[in-house]
XYZ file of C-alpha atoms in Angstrom:
685
model
C -0.002 -0.159 0.153
C 2.730 2.402 0.672
C 4.704 1.637 -2.288
C 1.704 2.466 -4.532
C 0.731 5.651 -2.487
C 4.103 6.867 -3.752
C 3.536 6.316 -7.124
C 0.214 8.310 -7.339
C 2.182 11.130 -5.192
C 4.752 10.963 -7.939
C 3.009 12.326 -10.402
C 0.267 14.492 -8.543
C 1.398 18.027 -7.376
C 3.000 18.691 -3.673
C 0.346 21.255 -2.016
C 2.796 21.302 0.721
C 4.183 25.027 0.627
C 3.164 25.813 -2.610
C 0.975 28.267 -4.658
C -2.271 26.781 -5.549
C -2.178 26.727 -9.542
C -5.979 25.650 -10.004
C -4.955 22.620 -11.870
C -3.683 24.593 -14.850
C 0.305 24.163 -15.921
C 1.576 27.208 -17.381
C 4.565 25.166 -19.200
C 6.069 21.887 -18.896
C 9.216 22.838 -19.722
C 9.871 25.609 -16.823
C 13.160 24.369 -14.896
C 12.795 24.578 -10.983
C 14.457 26.998 -9.126
C 16.506 26.500 -6.462
C 15.728 28.195 -3.707
C 17.575 31.811 -2.527
C 19.990 30.346 -0.063
C 18.648 33.775 2.391
C 15.040 32.472 1.865
C 13.342 31.378 4.864
C 12.872 27.690 4.677
C 9.445 27.707 5.840
C 8.308 30.539 2.781
C 5.905 29.197 -0.106
C 7.582 26.943 -2.665
C 7.411 26.852 -6.030
C 5.414 23.673 -7.369
C 6.502 21.082 -9.286
C 5.089 18.022 -10.772
C 6.675 14.892 -10.822
C 6.330 12.785 -14.094
C 7.476 9.005 -13.659
C 9.620 7.878 -16.632
C 8.713 5.933 -19.457
C 9.605 2.732 -17.412
C 7.785 4.288 -14.761
C 4.523 5.526 -15.728
C 1.077 4.246 -14.257
C -2.311 5.462 -15.135
C -4.326 3.362 -13.538
C -6.191 5.533 -11.342
C -5.877 8.988 -13.675
C -8.331 10.309 -14.906
C -8.252 13.200 -17.415
C -8.233 16.687 -16.686
C -6.992 20.119 -17.515
C -3.881 20.975 -18.781
C -2.085 17.711 -18.451
C 0.836 16.863 -20.105
C 1.914 15.774 -23.602
C 2.431 12.031 -22.149
C -1.161 12.241 -20.474
C -2.821 13.190 -23.174
C -1.435 10.739 -25.154
C -1.912 8.175 -23.631
C -5.890 8.480 -23.443
C -6.189 9.886 -26.704
C -5.406 6.392 -28.225
C -7.622 4.833 -26.430
C -10.191 2.885 -28.541
C -13.727 5.312 -26.522
C -11.963 8.145 -28.058
C -10.075 7.300 -30.986
C -12.823 5.424 -32.779
C -15.253 8.585 -32.511
C -13.161 10.097 -34.148
C -11.884 8.524 -37.175
C -15.467 7.477 -37.775
C -16.523 11.829 -37.780
C -13.401 12.459 -39.877
C -14.457 10.230 -42.756
C -18.206 11.076 -42.451
C -16.596 14.483 -42.762
C -14.852 13.259 -46.002
C -17.370 11.421 -47.462
C -20.124 14.418 -46.592
C -17.755 16.357 -48.917
C -17.158 14.144 -51.542
C -21.134 13.707 -51.920
C -21.547 17.400 -51.702
C -18.613 17.849 -54.330
C -20.592 15.165 -56.699
C -23.885 16.532 -56.080
C -22.976 19.806 -57.345
C -21.317 18.878 -60.013
C -23.841 16.800 -61.558
C -26.107 19.286 -60.781
C -24.218 21.602 -62.903
C -23.955 19.438 -65.178
C -28.051 18.722 -65.775
C -29.081 22.363 -64.960
C -30.173 23.928 -68.455
C -29.149 27.719 -69.046
C -30.186 29.977 -67.220
C -32.378 32.690 -68.784
C -30.921 36.494 -69.419
C -32.612 39.076 -68.676
C -33.223 40.100 -72.346
C -34.740 36.186 -71.847
C -36.630 36.613 -68.575
C -39.523 39.080 -69.820
C -40.767 41.161 -72.276
C -38.915 44.331 -73.874
C -41.046 47.914 -74.211
C -39.846 50.192 -76.516
C -40.258 54.077 -76.486
C -40.177 56.558 -78.807
C -39.331 59.343 -76.480
C -40.464 62.463 -78.341
C -44.011 61.584 -77.633
C -43.518 59.558 -74.272
C -43.837 62.103 -71.742
C -42.984 65.880 -71.626
C -41.507 67.196 -68.191
C -40.712 70.636 -69.413
C -43.412 71.637 -71.323
C -42.695 72.270 -74.484
C -44.642 69.822 -76.399
C -41.966 67.589 -76.811
C -41.544 64.161 -74.822
C -37.915 63.984 -73.026
C -36.050 61.784 -70.891
C -36.871 63.403 -67.590
C -40.346 62.522 -68.621
C -39.796 58.727 -69.271
C -38.293 58.747 -65.630
C -41.540 60.291 -64.536
C -43.661 57.675 -65.704
C -41.017 54.239 -64.443
C -43.227 52.758 -61.881
C -46.262 52.537 -64.556
C -43.512 50.677 -66.791
C -42.851 48.326 -63.728
C -46.717 48.042 -63.437
C -46.378 46.249 -66.668
C -44.126 43.987 -65.511
C -41.608 44.561 -68.145
C -37.601 43.638 -68.085
C -36.344 46.151 -70.840
C -36.735 49.562 -71.391
C -36.330 49.683 -75.171
C -35.494 54.059 -76.052
C -35.380 54.306 -80.099
C -32.827 57.365 -81.249
C -31.871 60.679 -78.450
C -28.781 61.226 -80.250
C -28.041 65.197 -81.271
C -29.843 65.318 -84.695
C -30.748 67.276 -87.568
C -34.443 66.695 -87.472
C -34.614 64.331 -90.402
C -35.912 60.852 -91.556
C -37.176 60.627 -87.568
C -33.541 61.406 -85.889
C -31.508 59.481 -87.876
C -29.309 61.265 -89.039
C -27.178 62.166 -86.318
C -24.989 64.999 -85.844
C -22.982 63.055 -82.645
C -23.131 59.860 -81.746
C -22.003 60.807 -78.201
C -24.491 64.002 -77.185
C -28.010 64.120 -75.909
C -30.547 65.864 -77.846
C -31.128 69.527 -76.266
C -35.126 68.430 -77.262
C -34.290 65.666 -74.611
C -32.437 67.067 -71.830
C -28.731 66.917 -71.091
C -26.170 63.914 -70.358
C -27.139 64.251 -66.414
C -30.735 63.371 -67.509
C -29.784 60.259 -69.257
C -27.304 59.198 -66.385
C -30.107 59.585 -64.070
C -32.995 57.778 -65.986
C -30.462 54.832 -66.096
C -29.801 54.642 -62.762
C -33.529 55.234 -62.087
C -33.730 52.356 -64.330
C -31.623 50.092 -62.834
C -33.022 50.816 -59.330
C -35.865 49.356 -60.187
C -34.284 46.137 -61.830
C -34.753 46.835 -65.553
C -32.430 47.263 -68.098
C -32.157 49.835 -71.018
C -31.198 48.985 -74.584
C -31.169 51.939 -77.051
C -31.302 52.455 -80.706
C -27.450 52.774 -82.470
C -27.786 54.003 -86.405
C -24.108 53.148 -87.639
C -24.666 53.181 -91.163
C -24.939 56.817 -91.289
C -24.503 60.194 -89.748
C -25.847 63.733 -90.854
C -24.645 65.539 -93.574
C -23.845 68.018 -90.691
C -21.874 65.780 -88.202
C -17.814 66.587 -88.371
C -16.679 63.424 -90.325
C -18.465 64.982 -92.824
C -17.649 68.110 -92.954
C -13.898 67.105 -92.642
C -14.293 64.480 -95.277
C -15.410 66.961 -97.667
C -12.884 68.797 -97.627
C -10.485 66.046 -97.365
C -8.764 66.934 -94.150
C -6.672 64.102 -92.576
C -7.877 60.617 -92.295
C -11.557 61.606 -92.622
C -11.204 62.244 -96.354
C -12.867 58.455 -97.324
C -15.062 58.306 -94.259
C -17.409 58.482 -96.689
C -18.518 56.557 -99.781
C -16.962 59.336 -102.725
C -17.501 59.052 -106.362
C -17.045 61.057 -109.156
C -19.463 62.252 -110.650
C -20.522 64.266 -113.888
C -22.505 67.758 -112.944
C -23.334 70.105 -115.432
C -25.992 73.021 -115.042
C -27.197 71.548 -111.942
C -28.193 68.623 -113.427
C -26.018 65.415 -111.661
C -25.634 62.516 -113.784
C -24.584 59.680 -111.008
C -21.856 57.187 -111.700
C -24.892 54.676 -111.768
C -28.678 53.595 -111.382
C -28.463 52.615 -107.285
C -31.894 54.228 -105.459
C -32.381 55.721 -102.357
C -35.193 53.682 -99.885
C -37.044 56.943 -100.509
C -36.460 56.697 -104.194
C -34.557 58.906 -106.784
C -30.858 58.208 -107.372
C -28.769 57.238 -104.022
C -26.050 59.624 -105.125
C -25.360 63.347 -104.520
C -23.184 66.361 -105.875
C -21.388 67.749 -103.097
C -19.824 71.293 -104.869
C -17.166 71.518 -101.739
C -15.219 68.069 -102.605
C -16.197 68.420 -106.628
C -17.845 64.394 -106.220
C -21.057 63.155 -105.342
C -21.613 60.453 -102.374
C -23.050 58.224 -102.013
C -26.405 57.658 -99.346
C -28.998 55.059 -98.791
C -31.633 57.236 -97.299
C -31.618 60.862 -97.670
C -29.675 63.107 -99.078
C -29.373 64.729 -95.903
C -27.729 60.927 -94.341
C -24.211 59.833 -96.039
C -23.381 56.700 -95.475
C -19.579 55.612 -93.771
C -17.024 54.077 -95.011
C -17.460 50.370 -93.432
C -14.295 49.420 -95.435
C -12.204 51.662 -93.962
C -11.062 50.498 -90.254
C -10.573 53.395 -89.387
C -14.406 54.011 -89.162
C -14.759 50.640 -87.796
C -12.944 51.952 -84.478
C -14.892 54.991 -84.419
C -18.209 52.849 -84.581
C -16.568 50.641 -81.595
C -15.312 53.833 -79.606
C -18.797 54.645 -79.692
C -20.265 51.454 -78.538
C -17.826 51.856 -75.472
C -18.725 55.170 -74.600
C -22.221 54.405 -74.333
C -21.865 50.942 -72.641
C -19.297 52.823 -69.979
C -22.650 54.745 -69.047
C -24.971 52.167 -67.671
C -26.365 51.090 -70.895
C -27.716 47.182 -70.991
C -27.230 46.642 -74.854
C -28.117 48.044 -78.716
C -30.931 47.497 -81.060
C -28.681 47.915 -84.378
C -30.639 49.516 -87.045
C -30.086 49.142 -90.987
C -27.008 46.749 -90.605
C -27.758 45.407 -93.903
C -26.643 48.795 -95.443
C -23.220 48.579 -93.555
C -21.643 47.674 -96.996
C -21.903 48.325 -100.929
C -20.133 46.509 -103.954
C -16.877 47.777 -104.555
C -18.159 47.574 -108.733
C -19.913 50.417 -109.927
C -22.650 48.010 -111.945
C -25.739 48.780 -112.311
C -28.320 46.728 -110.472
C -30.545 44.640 -112.263
C -34.515 46.134 -112.773
C -37.177 44.095 -111.805
C -39.362 45.256 -114.884
C -36.436 44.319 -117.330
C -39.182 46.186 -119.989
C -39.149 49.377 -118.307
C -37.439 52.458 -119.447
C -34.162 52.468 -117.280
C -34.714 56.782 -116.937
C -38.291 55.984 -115.285
C -36.903 53.666 -112.602
C -37.276 55.790 -109.471
C -38.944 53.684 -107.102
C -36.576 51.602 -104.906
C -38.912 48.956 -105.164
C -38.390 48.771 -109.147
C -34.480 47.401 -108.203
C -33.102 44.255 -106.738
C -30.554 45.274 -104.287
C -27.632 42.706 -104.792
C -24.972 45.456 -104.937
C -26.068 47.345 -102.238
C -27.173 45.211 -99.177
C -26.553 42.224 -97.128
C -22.697 42.143 -99.113
C -19.878 39.664 -98.196
C -18.151 41.161 -95.750
C -21.510 43.056 -94.283
C -21.823 40.094 -91.515
C -18.433 40.138 -90.187
C -18.400 43.658 -89.444
C -21.140 42.792 -87.110
C -19.374 39.471 -85.294
C -16.936 42.639 -84.704
C -19.591 44.801 -83.138
C -20.768 41.321 -81.067
C -17.228 41.563 -79.889
C -16.765 44.891 -78.550
C -19.950 43.916 -76.669
C -18.588 40.703 -75.269
C -15.434 42.848 -74.292
C -17.605 44.321 -72.104
C -19.997 41.871 -70.752
C -17.361 39.365 -68.895
C -18.853 41.218 -65.542
C -21.012 38.944 -63.702
C -24.083 39.961 -64.074
C -23.477 42.499 -67.209
C -24.196 40.779 -70.344
C -24.829 42.815 -73.108
C -27.208 42.599 -75.524
C -27.095 43.176 -78.870
C -30.101 42.968 -81.379
C -30.136 43.528 -84.854
C -33.030 45.245 -87.252
C -33.183 43.718 -90.431
C -36.787 45.527 -91.566
C -37.697 43.902 -95.685
C -35.306 40.973 -95.575
C -36.293 37.593 -95.907
C -36.823 34.571 -93.516
C -33.455 32.811 -94.676
C -31.806 36.138 -94.433
C -33.188 37.647 -91.148
C -31.964 34.045 -89.756
C -28.206 34.165 -90.710
C -28.130 37.345 -88.334
C -28.273 34.580 -85.383
C -24.760 34.008 -86.722
C -22.868 30.630 -86.795
C -23.217 27.402 -84.410
C -19.562 29.116 -83.348
C -19.690 32.327 -84.060
C -22.594 34.514 -82.007
C -23.951 37.838 -83.505
C -26.948 39.149 -82.672
C -29.298 37.751 -79.625
C -31.772 37.719 -82.391
C -32.730 40.071 -84.938
C -36.260 41.885 -84.128
C -38.785 40.072 -85.436
C -41.415 42.505 -86.867
C -43.626 40.014 -89.787
C -46.268 40.380 -87.288
C -46.508 43.782 -87.696
C -46.515 43.352 -91.841
C -50.177 41.827 -91.149
C -52.864 44.187 -92.570
C -55.828 42.214 -91.822
C -57.111 39.594 -89.546
C -56.870 35.955 -90.525
C -55.759 32.726 -88.743
C -53.774 31.024 -91.811
C -51.928 34.384 -91.621
C -50.644 35.228 -88.379
C -50.115 30.566 -88.728
C -47.437 31.553 -91.441
C -45.504 34.026 -90.021
C -44.937 31.850 -86.353
C -44.179 28.473 -88.306
C -42.182 30.452 -90.807
C -39.968 32.063 -87.994
C -39.732 28.816 -85.839
C -38.893 26.311 -88.758
C -36.199 28.612 -89.572
C -35.007 29.520 -86.610
C -31.402 28.665 -86.054
C -31.520 25.611 -82.589
C -31.011 26.751 -79.446
C -31.768 30.632 -80.880
C -34.523 32.504 -78.643
C -37.308 34.538 -80.561
C -38.854 37.283 -80.245
C -41.911 38.814 -81.093
C -43.492 42.385 -82.075
C -47.162 43.809 -83.520
C -45.759 47.088 -84.013
C -42.931 49.924 -83.820
C -42.524 53.340 -84.871
C -42.563 52.561 -88.783
C -45.268 50.671 -88.476
C -49.068 51.662 -88.214
C -50.350 50.814 -85.106
C -51.865 47.423 -84.532
C -55.674 49.151 -84.150
C -55.630 51.043 -87.024
C -54.290 47.444 -88.995
C -56.251 45.309 -88.197
C -59.007 46.506 -85.780
C -59.619 47.445 -82.177
C -61.144 44.056 -81.053
C -57.943 41.982 -82.522
C -56.032 44.064 -79.362
C -56.589 41.717 -76.995
C -55.698 38.681 -79.281
C -52.499 39.682 -80.037
C -51.552 40.346 -76.768
C -52.459 37.226 -75.945
C -50.082 35.368 -79.413
C -47.147 37.655 -78.292
C -47.191 36.475 -74.418
C -47.994 32.972 -75.227
C -45.262 32.204 -78.271
C -42.189 31.042 -76.831
C -39.562 33.659 -77.347
C -39.209 37.548 -76.144
C -42.739 39.669 -76.467
C -41.981 43.265 -77.366
C -44.739 45.839 -76.831
C -44.188 49.269 -78.925
C -45.627 52.075 -76.429
C -49.135 52.373 -76.239
C -50.165 48.906 -77.478
C -50.938 47.966 -74.739
C -53.946 50.302 -74.227
C -54.784 49.889 -77.717
C -54.044 52.994 -78.888
C -54.384 54.000 -83.222
C -52.950 55.772 -85.351
C -53.850 59.751 -85.726
C -55.143 61.117 -88.578
C -52.830 62.481 -91.362
C -53.972 66.413 -90.698
C -52.096 69.516 -89.234
C -48.737 68.053 -89.061
C -46.010 70.835 -89.049
C -43.366 68.381 -89.656
C -41.203 67.566 -93.064
C -41.200 63.550 -92.448
C -42.831 61.043 -94.560
C -46.404 61.142 -92.835
C -47.303 57.172 -93.249
C -44.931 57.017 -90.357
C -45.512 59.558 -88.711
C -49.068 58.421 -87.779
C -47.780 56.298 -85.526
C -45.972 58.604 -83.127
C -48.729 60.239 -81.492
C -48.207 61.321 -77.582
C -49.238 58.347 -75.243
C -52.119 58.552 -73.698
C -52.370 58.957 -70.305
C -55.488 60.099 -68.697
C -58.421 62.477 -70.289
C -57.028 66.194 -69.174
C -55.710 68.777 -71.953
C -53.175 67.121 -74.248
C -54.404 63.455 -73.207
C -51.848 63.981 -69.996
C -48.900 63.428 -72.088
C -47.869 67.445 -71.521
C -48.904 70.292 -69.733
C -48.158 73.145 -72.058
C -49.669 74.907 -74.520
C -49.257 73.018 -77.611
C -48.354 69.117 -78.399
C -45.382 68.419 -81.285
C -48.342 65.957 -82.882
C -52.020 66.049 -82.269
C -52.935 63.529 -79.059
C -55.187 60.556 -80.934
C -59.330 62.492 -80.936
C -60.126 58.791 -78.626
C -58.119 59.577 -75.867
C -61.013 60.826 -73.249
C -61.763 57.045 -73.404
C -58.255 55.112 -75.014
C -56.219 56.106 -72.105
C -54.541 54.637 -68.646
C -56.049 56.359 -66.030
C -59.504 54.793 -67.441
C -59.022 51.281 -68.685
C -56.356 51.297 -64.949
C -59.681 51.148 -63.598
C -62.243 48.911 -66.126
C -61.777 45.143 -65.088
C -62.281 44.699 -68.737
C -59.952 47.044 -70.375
C -57.365 45.916 -72.688
C -54.529 47.638 -69.975
C -55.520 44.955 -67.619
C -55.352 41.637 -69.248
C -52.144 43.043 -70.613
C -50.760 43.118 -67.057
C -52.844 39.791 -66.164
C -51.122 37.953 -69.553
C -47.071 39.515 -68.013
C -47.873 38.315 -65.135
C -48.271 34.780 -66.379
C -45.539 34.984 -68.615
C -43.465 35.160 -65.922
C -44.804 33.374 -63.570
C -45.039 30.013 -65.667
C -42.428 27.456 -66.868
C -44.805 26.164 -69.168
C -44.822 29.749 -70.752
C -41.260 31.598 -70.749
C -39.586 27.621 -70.966
C -42.329 25.025 -72.730
C -42.614 23.273 -75.750
C -44.906 25.348 -78.399
C -47.035 22.668 -80.674
C -49.752 23.608 -83.282
C -52.440 21.880 -83.390
C -55.057 23.785 -85.951
C -55.169 26.838 -88.166
C -58.214 28.099 -90.703
C -58.503 31.192 -92.024
C -60.480 32.116 -88.335
C -58.364 30.210 -85.832
C -55.070 29.418 -84.457
C -54.469 26.551 -81.529
C -51.581 25.791 -79.994
C -50.611 24.093 -76.735
C -47.697 25.373 -74.355
C -46.076 22.324 -72.371
C -42.928 20.692 -70.314
C -41.505 17.354 -69.270
C -42.468 16.997 -65.923
C -45.531 19.271 -65.633
C -48.917 17.074 -66.295
C -50.529 20.735 -67.094
C -51.028 21.724 -70.359
C -52.320 25.216 -71.696
C -54.002 25.253 -74.626
C -54.302 28.696 -76.915
C -57.457 29.260 -78.739
C -57.464 32.272 -80.485
C -60.234 33.438 -82.868
C -59.385 35.767 -85.975
C -62.359 35.516 -87.575
C -66.307 36.053 -87.796
C -68.189 34.390 -84.051
C -67.492 30.772 -84.815
C -68.063 27.123 -83.158
C -65.475 24.795 -82.615
C -65.172 21.289 -81.424
C -61.641 20.248 -79.270
C -62.062 16.871 -79.129
C -61.788 16.510 -82.943
C -58.484 18.647 -82.726
C -56.913 17.089 -79.675
C -58.596 12.691 -79.213
C -57.623 12.945 -75.323
C -58.500 16.170 -74.003
C -60.833 16.084 -71.099
C -64.413 16.649 -71.440
C -64.108 19.748 -69.795
C -61.667 22.382 -69.214
C -60.694 25.414 -67.018
C -60.015 28.888 -68.838
C -56.541 30.542 -67.154
C -57.242 33.799 -69.198
C -59.650 35.050 -71.804
C -59.715 38.285 -73.493
C -63.497 38.623 -72.427
C -62.840 39.115 -68.408
C -66.049 37.477 -67.392
C -65.471 34.082 -68.863
C -61.850 33.575 -67.040
C -61.807 30.851 -64.063
C -65.067 28.995 -65.569
C -65.941 25.719 -66.956
C -66.571 25.384 -70.313
C -67.285 21.749 -72.142
C -63.898 20.605 -75.218
C -67.173 19.425 -77.340
C -68.424 23.504 -78.509
C -66.021 26.304 -77.197
C -68.239 29.214 -78.596
C -65.881 32.099 -80.232
C -66.229 35.414 -80.488
C -64.973 37.995 -83.332
C -61.284 38.365 -82.007
C -62.134 36.356 -78.316
C -59.016 34.112 -77.457
C -58.525 31.891 -74.430
C -56.286 29.963 -72.944
C -57.315 27.401 -71.036
C -55.217 24.549 -68.652
C -55.904 20.599 -68.181
C -53.908 18.660 -66.695
C -52.775 15.447 -69.006
C -49.843 12.589 -68.799
C -49.619 12.502 -72.402
C -47.644 15.311 -74.014
C -48.180 15.646 -77.769
C -44.275 16.408 -78.082
C -43.523 13.257 -76.692
C -45.998 11.672 -79.949
C -43.900 10.684 -82.671
C -46.920 11.722 -85.110
C -46.422 15.662 -83.359
C -42.910 16.294 -83.007
C -42.578 17.548 -86.704
C -45.567 20.478 -85.657
C -43.309 21.296 -81.886
C -40.592 23.205 -81.471
C -38.481 24.641 -77.885
C -35.800 27.074 -77.828
C -34.302 26.580 -74.659
C -34.744 22.335 -73.912
C -35.719 22.223 -69.802
C -37.287 19.794 -67.933
C -38.532 20.091 -64.777
C -38.522 17.459 -61.288
C -41.395 17.621 -58.792
C -40.241 15.966 -56.524
C -36.899 18.329 -56.459
C -38.523 21.512 -57.329
C -35.367 22.133 -59.843
C -35.294 21.985 -63.617
C -33.130 19.976 -65.408
C -31.714 18.529 -68.411
C -32.541 14.816 -68.673
C -35.362 14.976 -70.623
């Protein structure tokens, strides 16, 4: 017993004459100091912890304690009851990390590409001179747009598109630009623009603007230097020798302006003719000159640095002309050449879509991409290809390995001048069938250079056309005022020297029934307001549950919240002179939206004849007639009024795009499947 007691005491603290350290050892390597010979022997002595040598360790009756030396710690940590849990936790942690890593990689691998901001919601196109006047001068301006941003957000718009506002000579609807880096004083100042950009972004919106690279105004500094052959600017435009005697010009060839007559104009300063595809006040830039291309890229970078999120590049098919000066071929070969003065009387094989034009568009895309490297700052690029064939239009999407535009603007629906199910169906299917794989479509029903929808088709087709563009796959694009059914103004007392045909759709926005439709508090407006503004305006339609504006808001909200509409398959079922019928569906979702649009007179439609497995009754998700919303109808007898449309909803396990005999009638732009178990999208379709 005495021996055991001695061993226990050898590793404990001898408290006799020691200071208490509460069980903590400051350092096991501190050496004992010899006591001062002069110090009292009965005073407090330093404490010491005696450790047995390797051959003397005995931990039988020792428990772990705070401050234990490493020899004791190693003894206990090596015991199974401490080692096994520790190793188990380590391997569980390692396994969890591996599982999470593998799961993350798998999720990324099977996840479809996210929709970008220009795909996720509608665009709203604004002609700034006609949207809202803030300074009472009768012209809309940038501050006016900023004042109405809250209204735009109520439409569930994602992107604001503002047409040309550059300093301009007012020729051809502000497309004769005097300075690409300046705001025209009519619209405000650069500070106004910067404030507008900030306000747009504060509301979670994006901004794209027009850019017209093909030509400038003849008042532009570049042209003034070019006509005097100053430095590098001598070849910034297209100059050729021509005969000019007694005020009569004999041009180099028969090329015509879009607006008619020769596209060559004599300049008495340079004593040569310059080329213009539009008005004589809009000379074409020489894009075969590398310096011109660099100037244009610097202008693009300038506006991107101001916070612009993208561009609509206008008139890009005119960027290049043939190097030779051969005459273009007449449409009517028997017509006397001297009488050929209208643009449509020639085939424009030498002045549009020349070899190398798409190379320029790709270089513009590269400039945009250089500014898209920052996360969340992708720069959108759209191109206008008005009048091109569908094959040429699709070329602006680029090649599988070389991107050009995110999409060329699809204005084919704006050309419809009479309501017909067959004509609408032809526009839809021609675009979808020619669409390159993986590319994104878009749909417009109006624009500044087209007659308004109400004036082209009739006011009874406003709701059905808005329903059409919001239920087709792709990005819907709305020209200001189309959401309330604005129409063209009458061509009377127009104090502008523009082409009247394209002026009529640019009338002031109709906000309320006050003076000048709430557009301006001034004494006059640059264009007269439409006479129907007392009843067709935003304020009135906000208060009407059955208004065009209310339906537009419901459609845009449905488009934003339903995967079936913003990512699903499109399958057309039937078309005739009256009806267009199609479904929107997605793998993993057992619901289907069936869209039925009537572009003809009142009729009765049997959906059972079109879809054999459709339920006997279906529910109306949305209707152009709001009183029918939410009700159920018999699918064997759907009554459709003139210009009436329905979005039906029903459950089914049999999706049309999965059936072999229907695959050639189904299209999808961004393939995705839905997992109801995980509540995620995936690409394992």
